CSV table of C-alpha atoms in Angstrom, one decimal:
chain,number,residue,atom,x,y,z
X,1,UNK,CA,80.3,6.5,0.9
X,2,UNK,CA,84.1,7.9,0.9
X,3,UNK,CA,87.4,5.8,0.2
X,4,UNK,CA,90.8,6.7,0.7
X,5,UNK,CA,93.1,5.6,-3.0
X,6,UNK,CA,96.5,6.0,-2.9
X,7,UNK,CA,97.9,7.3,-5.9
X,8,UNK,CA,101.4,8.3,-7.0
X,9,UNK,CA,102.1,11.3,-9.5
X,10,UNK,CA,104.6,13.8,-10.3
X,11,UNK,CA,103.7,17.6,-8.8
X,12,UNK,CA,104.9,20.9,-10.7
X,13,UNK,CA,106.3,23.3,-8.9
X,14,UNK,CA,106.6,26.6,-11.1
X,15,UNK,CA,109.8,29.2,-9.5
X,16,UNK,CA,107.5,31.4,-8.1
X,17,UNK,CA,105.9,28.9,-5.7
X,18,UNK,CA,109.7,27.5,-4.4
X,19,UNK,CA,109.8,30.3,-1.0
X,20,UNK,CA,106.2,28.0,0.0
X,21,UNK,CA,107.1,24.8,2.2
X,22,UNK,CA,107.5,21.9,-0.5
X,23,UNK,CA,104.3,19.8,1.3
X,24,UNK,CA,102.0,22.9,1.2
X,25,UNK,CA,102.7,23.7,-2.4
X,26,UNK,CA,102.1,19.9,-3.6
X,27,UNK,CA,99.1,19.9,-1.5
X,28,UNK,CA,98.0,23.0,-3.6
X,29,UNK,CA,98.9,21.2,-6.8
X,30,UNK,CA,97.3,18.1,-5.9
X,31,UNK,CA,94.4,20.0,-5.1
X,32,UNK,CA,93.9,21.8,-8.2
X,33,UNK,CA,94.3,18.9,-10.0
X,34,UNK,CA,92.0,16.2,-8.5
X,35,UNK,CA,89.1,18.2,-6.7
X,36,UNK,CA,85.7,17.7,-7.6
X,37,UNK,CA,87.2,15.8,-10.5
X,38,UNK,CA,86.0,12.3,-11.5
X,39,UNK,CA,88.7,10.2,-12.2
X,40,UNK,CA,88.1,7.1,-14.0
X,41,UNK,CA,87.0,3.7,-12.3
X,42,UNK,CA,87.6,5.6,-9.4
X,43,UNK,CA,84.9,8.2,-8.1
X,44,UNK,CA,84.8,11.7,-7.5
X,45,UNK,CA,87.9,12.8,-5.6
X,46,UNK,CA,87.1,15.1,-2.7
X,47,UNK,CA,90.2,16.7,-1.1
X,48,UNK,CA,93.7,15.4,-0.3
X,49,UNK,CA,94.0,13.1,2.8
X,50,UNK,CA,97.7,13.6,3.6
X,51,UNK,CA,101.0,12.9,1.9
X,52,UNK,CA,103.0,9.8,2.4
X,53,UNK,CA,105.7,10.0,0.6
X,54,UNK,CA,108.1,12.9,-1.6
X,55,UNK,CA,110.2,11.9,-3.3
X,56,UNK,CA,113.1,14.4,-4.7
X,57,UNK,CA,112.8,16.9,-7.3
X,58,UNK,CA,114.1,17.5,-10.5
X,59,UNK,CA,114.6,20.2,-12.4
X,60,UNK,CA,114.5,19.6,-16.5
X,61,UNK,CA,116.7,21.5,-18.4
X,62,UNK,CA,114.3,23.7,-20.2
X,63,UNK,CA,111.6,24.4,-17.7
X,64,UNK,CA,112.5,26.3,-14.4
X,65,UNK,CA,109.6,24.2,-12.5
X,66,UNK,CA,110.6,21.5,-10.2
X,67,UNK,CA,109.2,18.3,-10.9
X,68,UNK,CA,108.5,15.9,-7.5
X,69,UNK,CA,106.8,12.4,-7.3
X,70,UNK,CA,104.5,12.1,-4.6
X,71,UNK,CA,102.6,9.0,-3.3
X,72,UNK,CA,99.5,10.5,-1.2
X,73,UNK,CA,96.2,9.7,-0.6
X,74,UNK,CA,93.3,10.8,-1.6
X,75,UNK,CA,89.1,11.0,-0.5
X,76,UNK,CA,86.9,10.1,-3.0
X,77,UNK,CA,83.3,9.6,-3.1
X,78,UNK,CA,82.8,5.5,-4.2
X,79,UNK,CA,80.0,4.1,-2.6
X,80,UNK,CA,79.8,0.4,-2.4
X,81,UNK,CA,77.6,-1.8,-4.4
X,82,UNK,CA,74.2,-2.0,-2.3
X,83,UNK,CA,74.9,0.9,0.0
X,84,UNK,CA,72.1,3.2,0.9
X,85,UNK,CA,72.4,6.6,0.7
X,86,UNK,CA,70.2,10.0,1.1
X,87,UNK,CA,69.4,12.8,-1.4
X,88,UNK,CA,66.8,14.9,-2.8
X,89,UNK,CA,64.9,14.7,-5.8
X,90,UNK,CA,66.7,16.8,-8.4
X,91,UNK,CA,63.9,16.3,-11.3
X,92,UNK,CA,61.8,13.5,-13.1
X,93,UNK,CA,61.4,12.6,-17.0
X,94,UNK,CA,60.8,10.1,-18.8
X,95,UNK,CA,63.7,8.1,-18.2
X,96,UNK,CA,62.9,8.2,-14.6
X,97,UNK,CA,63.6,9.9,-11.4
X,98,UNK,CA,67.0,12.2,-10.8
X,99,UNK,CA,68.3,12.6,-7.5
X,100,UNK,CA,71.0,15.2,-6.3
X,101,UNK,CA,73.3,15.0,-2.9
X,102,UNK,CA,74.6,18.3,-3.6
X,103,UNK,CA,78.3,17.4,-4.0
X,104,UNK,CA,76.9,14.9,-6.5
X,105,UNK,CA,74.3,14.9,-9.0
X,106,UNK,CA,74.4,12.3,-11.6
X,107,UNK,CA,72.1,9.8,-10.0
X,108,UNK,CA,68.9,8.3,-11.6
X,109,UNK,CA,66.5,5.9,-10.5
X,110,UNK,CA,65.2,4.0,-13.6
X,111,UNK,CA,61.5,3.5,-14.0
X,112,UNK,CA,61.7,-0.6,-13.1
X,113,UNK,CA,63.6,0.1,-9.9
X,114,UNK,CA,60.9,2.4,-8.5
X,115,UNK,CA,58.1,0.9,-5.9
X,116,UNK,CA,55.4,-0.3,-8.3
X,117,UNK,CA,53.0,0.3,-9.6
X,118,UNK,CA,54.9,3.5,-10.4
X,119,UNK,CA,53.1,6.1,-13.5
X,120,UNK,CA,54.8,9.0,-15.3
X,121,UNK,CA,52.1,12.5,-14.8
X,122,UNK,CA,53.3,13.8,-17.8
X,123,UNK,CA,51.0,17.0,-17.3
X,124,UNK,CA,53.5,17.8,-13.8
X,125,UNK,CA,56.3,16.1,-14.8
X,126,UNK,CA,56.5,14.2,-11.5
X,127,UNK,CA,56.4,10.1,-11.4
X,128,UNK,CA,54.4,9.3,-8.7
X,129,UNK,CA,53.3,5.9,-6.9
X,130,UNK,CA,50.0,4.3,-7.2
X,131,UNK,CA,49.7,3.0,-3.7
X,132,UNK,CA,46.7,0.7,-2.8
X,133,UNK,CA,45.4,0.3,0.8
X,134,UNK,CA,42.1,-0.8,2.0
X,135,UNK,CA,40.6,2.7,2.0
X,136,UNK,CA,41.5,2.9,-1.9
X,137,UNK,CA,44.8,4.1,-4.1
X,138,UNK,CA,46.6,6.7,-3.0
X,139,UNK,CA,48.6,8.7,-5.6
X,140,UNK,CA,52.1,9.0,-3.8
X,141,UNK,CA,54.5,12.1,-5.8
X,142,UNK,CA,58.0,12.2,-6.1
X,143,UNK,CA,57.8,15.9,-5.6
X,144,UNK,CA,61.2,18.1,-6.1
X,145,UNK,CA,63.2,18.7,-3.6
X,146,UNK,CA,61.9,15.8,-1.6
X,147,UNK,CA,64.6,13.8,0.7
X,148,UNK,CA,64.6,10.0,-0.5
X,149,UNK,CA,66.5,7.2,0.4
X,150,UNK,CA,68.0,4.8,-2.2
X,151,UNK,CA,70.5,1.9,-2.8
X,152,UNK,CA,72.8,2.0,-5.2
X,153,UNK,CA,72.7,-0.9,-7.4
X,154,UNK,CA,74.9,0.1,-10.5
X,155,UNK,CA,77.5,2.5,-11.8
X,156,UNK,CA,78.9,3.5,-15.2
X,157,UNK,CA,82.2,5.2,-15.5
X,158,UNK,CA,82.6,7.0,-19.0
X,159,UNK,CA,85.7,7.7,-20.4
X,160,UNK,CA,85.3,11.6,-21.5
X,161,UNK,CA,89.0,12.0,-22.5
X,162,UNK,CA,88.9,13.9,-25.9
X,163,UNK,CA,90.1,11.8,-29.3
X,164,UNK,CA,90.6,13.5,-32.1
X,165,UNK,CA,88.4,14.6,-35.1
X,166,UNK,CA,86.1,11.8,-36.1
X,167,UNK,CA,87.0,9.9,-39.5
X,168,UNK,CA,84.9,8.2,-41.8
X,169,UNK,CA,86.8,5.2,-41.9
X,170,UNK,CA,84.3,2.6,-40.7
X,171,UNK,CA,87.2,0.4,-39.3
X,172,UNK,CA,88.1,3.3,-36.2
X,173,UNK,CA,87.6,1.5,-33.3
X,174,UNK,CA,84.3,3.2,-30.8
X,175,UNK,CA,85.7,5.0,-28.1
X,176,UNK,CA,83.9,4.3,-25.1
X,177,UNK,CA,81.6,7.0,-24.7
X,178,UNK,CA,82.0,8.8,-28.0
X,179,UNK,CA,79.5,8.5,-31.2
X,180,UNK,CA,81.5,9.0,-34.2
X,181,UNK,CA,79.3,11.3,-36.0
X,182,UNK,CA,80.2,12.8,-39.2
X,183,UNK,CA,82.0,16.4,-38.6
X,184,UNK,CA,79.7,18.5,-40.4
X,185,UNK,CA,76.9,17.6,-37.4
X,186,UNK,CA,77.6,19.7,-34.4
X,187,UNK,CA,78.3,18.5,-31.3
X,188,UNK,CA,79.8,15.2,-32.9
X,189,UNK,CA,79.8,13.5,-29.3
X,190,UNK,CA,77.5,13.5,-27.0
X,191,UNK,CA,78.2,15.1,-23.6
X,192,UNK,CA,77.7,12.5,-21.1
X,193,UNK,CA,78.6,12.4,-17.4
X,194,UNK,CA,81.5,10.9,-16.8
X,195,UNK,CA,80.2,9.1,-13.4
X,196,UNK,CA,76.8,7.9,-13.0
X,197,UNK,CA,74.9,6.0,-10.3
X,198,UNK,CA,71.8,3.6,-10.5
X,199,UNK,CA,69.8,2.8,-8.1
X,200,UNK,CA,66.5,1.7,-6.3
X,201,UNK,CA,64.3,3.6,-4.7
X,202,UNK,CA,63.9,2.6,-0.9
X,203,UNK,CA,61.2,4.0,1.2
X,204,UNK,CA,58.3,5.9,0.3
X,205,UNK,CA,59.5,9.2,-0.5
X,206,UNK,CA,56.5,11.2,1.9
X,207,UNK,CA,58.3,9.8,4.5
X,208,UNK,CA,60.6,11.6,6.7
X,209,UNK,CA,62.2,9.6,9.5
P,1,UNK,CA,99.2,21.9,9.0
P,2,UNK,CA,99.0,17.8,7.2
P,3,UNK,CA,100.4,16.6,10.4
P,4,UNK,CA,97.3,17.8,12.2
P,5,UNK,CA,95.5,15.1,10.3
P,6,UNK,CA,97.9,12.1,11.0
P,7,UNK,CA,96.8,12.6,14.8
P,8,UNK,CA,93.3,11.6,13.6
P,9,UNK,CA,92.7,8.3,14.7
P,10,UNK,CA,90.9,6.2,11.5
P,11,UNK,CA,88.3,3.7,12.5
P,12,UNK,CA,87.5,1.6,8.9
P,13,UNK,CA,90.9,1.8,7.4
P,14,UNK,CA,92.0,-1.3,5.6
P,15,UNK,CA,95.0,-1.7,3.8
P,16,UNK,CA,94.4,-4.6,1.6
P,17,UNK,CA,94.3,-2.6,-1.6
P,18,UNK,CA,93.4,0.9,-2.1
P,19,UNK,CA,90.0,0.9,-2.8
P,20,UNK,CA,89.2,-1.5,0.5
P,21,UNK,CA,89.8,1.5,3.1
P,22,UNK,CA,86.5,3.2,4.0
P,23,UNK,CA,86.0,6.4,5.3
P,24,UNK,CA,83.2,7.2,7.8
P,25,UNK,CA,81.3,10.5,7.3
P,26,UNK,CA,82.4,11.6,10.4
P,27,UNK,CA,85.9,11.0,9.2
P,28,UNK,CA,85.4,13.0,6.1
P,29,UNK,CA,83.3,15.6,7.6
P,30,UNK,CA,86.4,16.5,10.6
P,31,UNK,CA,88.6,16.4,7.6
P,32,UNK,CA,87.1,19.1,5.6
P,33,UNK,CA,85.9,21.5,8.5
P,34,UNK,CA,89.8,20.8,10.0
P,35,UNK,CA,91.0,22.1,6.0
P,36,UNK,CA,88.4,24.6,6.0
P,37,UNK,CA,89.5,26.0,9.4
P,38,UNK,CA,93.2,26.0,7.7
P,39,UNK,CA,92.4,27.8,4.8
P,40,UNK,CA,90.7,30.6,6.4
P,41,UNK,CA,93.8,31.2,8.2
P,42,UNK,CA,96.0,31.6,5.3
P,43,UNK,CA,93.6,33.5,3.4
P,44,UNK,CA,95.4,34.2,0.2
P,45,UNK,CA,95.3,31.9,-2.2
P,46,UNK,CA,92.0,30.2,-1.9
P,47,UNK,CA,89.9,32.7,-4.4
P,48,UNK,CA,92.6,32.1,-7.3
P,49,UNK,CA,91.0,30.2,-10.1
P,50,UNK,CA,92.8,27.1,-9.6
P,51,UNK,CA,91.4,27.2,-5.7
P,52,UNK,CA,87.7,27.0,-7.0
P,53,UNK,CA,87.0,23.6,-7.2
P,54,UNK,CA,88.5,22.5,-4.0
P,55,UNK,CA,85.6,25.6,-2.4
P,56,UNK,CA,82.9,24.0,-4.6
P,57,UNK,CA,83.3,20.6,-3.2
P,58,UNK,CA,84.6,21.6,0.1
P,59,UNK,CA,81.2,23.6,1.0
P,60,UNK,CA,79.1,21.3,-1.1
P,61,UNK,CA,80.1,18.1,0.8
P,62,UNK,CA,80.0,20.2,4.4
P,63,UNK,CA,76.8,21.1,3.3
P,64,UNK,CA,75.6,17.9,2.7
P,65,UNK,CA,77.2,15.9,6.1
P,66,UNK,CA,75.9,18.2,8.6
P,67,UNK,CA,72.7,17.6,8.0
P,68,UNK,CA,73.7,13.8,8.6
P,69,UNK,CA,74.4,12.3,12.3
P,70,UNK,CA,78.1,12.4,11.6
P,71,UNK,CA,78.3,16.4,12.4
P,72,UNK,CA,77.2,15.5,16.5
P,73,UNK,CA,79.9,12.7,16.4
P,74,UNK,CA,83.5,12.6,18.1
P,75,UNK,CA,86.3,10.0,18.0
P,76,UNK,CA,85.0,8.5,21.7
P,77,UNK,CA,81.8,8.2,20.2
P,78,UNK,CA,82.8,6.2,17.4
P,79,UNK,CA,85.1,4.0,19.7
P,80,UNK,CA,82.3,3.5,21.9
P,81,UNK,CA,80.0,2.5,18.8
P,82,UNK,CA,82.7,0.0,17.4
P,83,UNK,CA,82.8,-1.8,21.1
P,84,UNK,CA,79.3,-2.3,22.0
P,85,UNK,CA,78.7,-3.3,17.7
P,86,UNK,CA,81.4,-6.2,18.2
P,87,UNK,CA,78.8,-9.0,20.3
P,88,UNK,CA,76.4,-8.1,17.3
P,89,UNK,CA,79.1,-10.0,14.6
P,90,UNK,CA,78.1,-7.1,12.2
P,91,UNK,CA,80.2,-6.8,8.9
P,92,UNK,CA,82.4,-4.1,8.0
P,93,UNK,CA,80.2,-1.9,5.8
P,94,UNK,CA,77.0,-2.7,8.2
P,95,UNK,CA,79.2,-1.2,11.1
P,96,UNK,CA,79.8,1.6,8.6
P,97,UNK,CA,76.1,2.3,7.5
P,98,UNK,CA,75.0,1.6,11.2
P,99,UNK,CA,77.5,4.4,12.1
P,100,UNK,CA,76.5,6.8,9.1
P,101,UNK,CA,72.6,6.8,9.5
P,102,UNK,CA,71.7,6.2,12.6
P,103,UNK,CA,68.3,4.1,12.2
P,104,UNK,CA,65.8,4.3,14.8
P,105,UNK,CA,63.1,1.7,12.6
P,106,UNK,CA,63.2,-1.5,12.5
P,107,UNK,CA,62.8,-1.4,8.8
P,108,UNK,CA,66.0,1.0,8.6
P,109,UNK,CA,67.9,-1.8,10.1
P,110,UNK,CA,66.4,-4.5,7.4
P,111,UNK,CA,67.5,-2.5,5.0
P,112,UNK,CA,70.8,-1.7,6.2
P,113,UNK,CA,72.1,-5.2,7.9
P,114,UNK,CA,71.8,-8.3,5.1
P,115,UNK,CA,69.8,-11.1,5.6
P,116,UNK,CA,68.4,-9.3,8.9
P,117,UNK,CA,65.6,-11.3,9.3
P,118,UNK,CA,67.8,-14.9,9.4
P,119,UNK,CA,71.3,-13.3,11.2
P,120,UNK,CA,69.0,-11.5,13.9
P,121,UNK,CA,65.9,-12.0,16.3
P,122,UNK,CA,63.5,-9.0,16.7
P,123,UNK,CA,64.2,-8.4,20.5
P,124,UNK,CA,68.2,-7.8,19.0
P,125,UNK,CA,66.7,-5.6,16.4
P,126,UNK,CA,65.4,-3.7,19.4
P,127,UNK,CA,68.6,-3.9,20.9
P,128,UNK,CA,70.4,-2.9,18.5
P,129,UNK,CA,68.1,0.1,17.9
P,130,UNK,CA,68.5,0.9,21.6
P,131,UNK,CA,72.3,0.9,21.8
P,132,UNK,CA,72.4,2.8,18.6
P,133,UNK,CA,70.3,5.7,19.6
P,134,UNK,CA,72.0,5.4,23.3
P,135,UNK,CA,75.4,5.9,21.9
P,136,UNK,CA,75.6,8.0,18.9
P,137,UNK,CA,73.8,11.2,19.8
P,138,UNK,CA,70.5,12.2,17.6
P,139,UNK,CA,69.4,15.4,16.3
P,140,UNK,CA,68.1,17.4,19.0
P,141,UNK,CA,65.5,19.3,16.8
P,142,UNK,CA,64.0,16.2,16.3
P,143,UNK,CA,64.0,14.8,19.6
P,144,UNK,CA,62.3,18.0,21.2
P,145,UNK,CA,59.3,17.3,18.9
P,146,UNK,CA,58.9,13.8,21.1
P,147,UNK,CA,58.7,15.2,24.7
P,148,UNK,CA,56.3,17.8,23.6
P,149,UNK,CA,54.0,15.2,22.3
P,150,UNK,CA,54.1,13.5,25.8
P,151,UNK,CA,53.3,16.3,27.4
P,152,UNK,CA,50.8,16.9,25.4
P,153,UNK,CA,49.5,13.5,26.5
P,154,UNK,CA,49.6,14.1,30.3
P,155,UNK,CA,47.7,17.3,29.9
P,156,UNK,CA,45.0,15.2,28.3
P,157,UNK,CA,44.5,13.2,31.1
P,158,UNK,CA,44.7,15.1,33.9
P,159,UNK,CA,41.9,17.3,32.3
């Protein structure tokens, strides 16, 4: 479920942080820069794992801040392809089932990946699961709030870096991510998260081990 | 302080290439309550607005792992896991999800170990369900439903 990436990256120090010990002020930095961040092709960056390497600092003229380059590492949530994991049932829609582990939410469970036959209640807004035994079907719901276990089959990193205002040019390359709608529309791109799992749904989700 | 966290023996590190070293949740989890711990002491900066996301996750992801077997775990536990999982010639990531979830099912371990049915007969299914539940210790809610059921039982019959 968690990696440790090492990364490299130059820390600011502004003058009023410089009576702090250097590590715990680039650990502060570092901090306020990566947590509960997604950074791209990577995963969602946790907290900082330790330091491994400072490098020395500079000062530029122009800016009283020091500037130090720091290789560290960091936790970050990447699970492997095909590893199983446990969360709740966030919500369901059309588009299928969304599942929350608290620290992350951006997890859905298309409608071909759940244990068919598989029907959307539109009335409750619940899918549920047509399961047939000897006795007869029974209607199984994917109720909110219900713990579920999954495997993660897919993911999709989006790039969410802002580009500037859209042109009409037809020959502007797509940014991934972005729809180049026409300025006068509002909200020109779409907000989309920029880490997203997909998966299949395991066991049946009245279950509780 | 960070040196507190280099004394931390790590289990699945690999250092191929950055992405290859795992973490186990029990890693992660004494991580954050050992930074959580810290950060209580020092008290002054952690409400600043900067601060905020580091809480968010922080409590979030706590939140989340102790409710998962990892919270009852220590590093002997782990290094006892890791010895009696090496005659089972498990991979990396099994080892890893073995470790995390703690199956007591046989279906749990179908789903978690590839190719189950071909790399392992049912009595080391069994086994392997025994040594897991032997060695990494379970939820003791849970377990104080069982023995109640038994007893239960006994009454039954000695009426």
């Amino acid at each position: 479920m968690f990696v440790l990436v090492e990364m490299v990256d130059t820390v600011r120090i502004p003058p009023w942080n410089f009576h702090r010990q250097l590590n715990e002020a680039v650990a502060e930095e570092l901090n306020k820069k990566l947590a509960n961040k997604v950074v791209y092709n990577v995963g969602l960056c946790i907290c900082l794992y330790d330091i491994t390497k400072l490098e020395d600092s500079y000062i530029f003229p122009g800016d009283g801040a020091s500037h130090t380059k720091v290789h560290f590492r960091y936790v970050v949530f990447h699970p492997f392809l095909d590893e199983i994991l446990i969360g709740k049932i966030k919500y369901c829609s059309q588009e299928g089932v969304y599942v929350t582990m608290g620290f992350f939410d951006d997890i859905l469970i298309p409608p071909e990946s759940l244990q068919q036959p598989a029907k959307f209640d539109e009335a409750e807004q619940v899918w549920l699961w047509e399961y047939e035994t000897d006795e007869g079907a029974h209607d199984l719901y994917m109720d909110q709030g219900e713990e579920i276990r999954f495997r993660v089959t897919d993911e999709v990193f989006v790039d969410t870096s802002p580009t500037g205002p859209a042109t009409a040019a037809s020959d502007t390359a797509a940014q991934p991510g972005q729809s180049t709608a026409p300025p006068k529309e509002d909200g020109g791109e779409k907000k989309e998260a920029p880490y997203t799992l997909i998966l299949v749904l395991l066991t049946d989700p009245r279950q509780q081990r | 302080m960070l040196k507190n966290k280099c004394l931390h023996v790590l289990f699945f590190i690999l250092r191929k290439n950055a992405n290859a070293a795992m973490l186990s949740n029990y890693e992660v989890f004494k991580l954050l309550t050992d930074l959580k711990e810290q950060r209580k002491d020092s008290g002054k900066h952690k409400h600043s607005a900067g601060q905020q996301n580091l809480n968010t996750i922080m409590y979030e992801t706590l939140k989340y792992l102790s409710k998962t077997p990892c919270s009852r775990q220590s590093p002997e536990i782990v290094k006892e896991f890791l010895t009696t999982m090496v005659p089972h010639k498990l991979t990396k990531a099994e080892k890893l999800q073995l470790l995390n979830h703690r199956p007591l099912t046989a279906v749990e371990i179908q789903l978690l170990v590839e190719e189950s049915e071909e790399r392992l007969s049912e009595e080391q299914i069994e086994e392997l369900i025994h040594t897991v539940t032997d060695v990494l210790p379970g939820d003791p809610e849970q377990e104080n439903t069982a023995p109640a059921d038994t007893e239960m039982d006994e009454g039954g019959e000695q009426s």
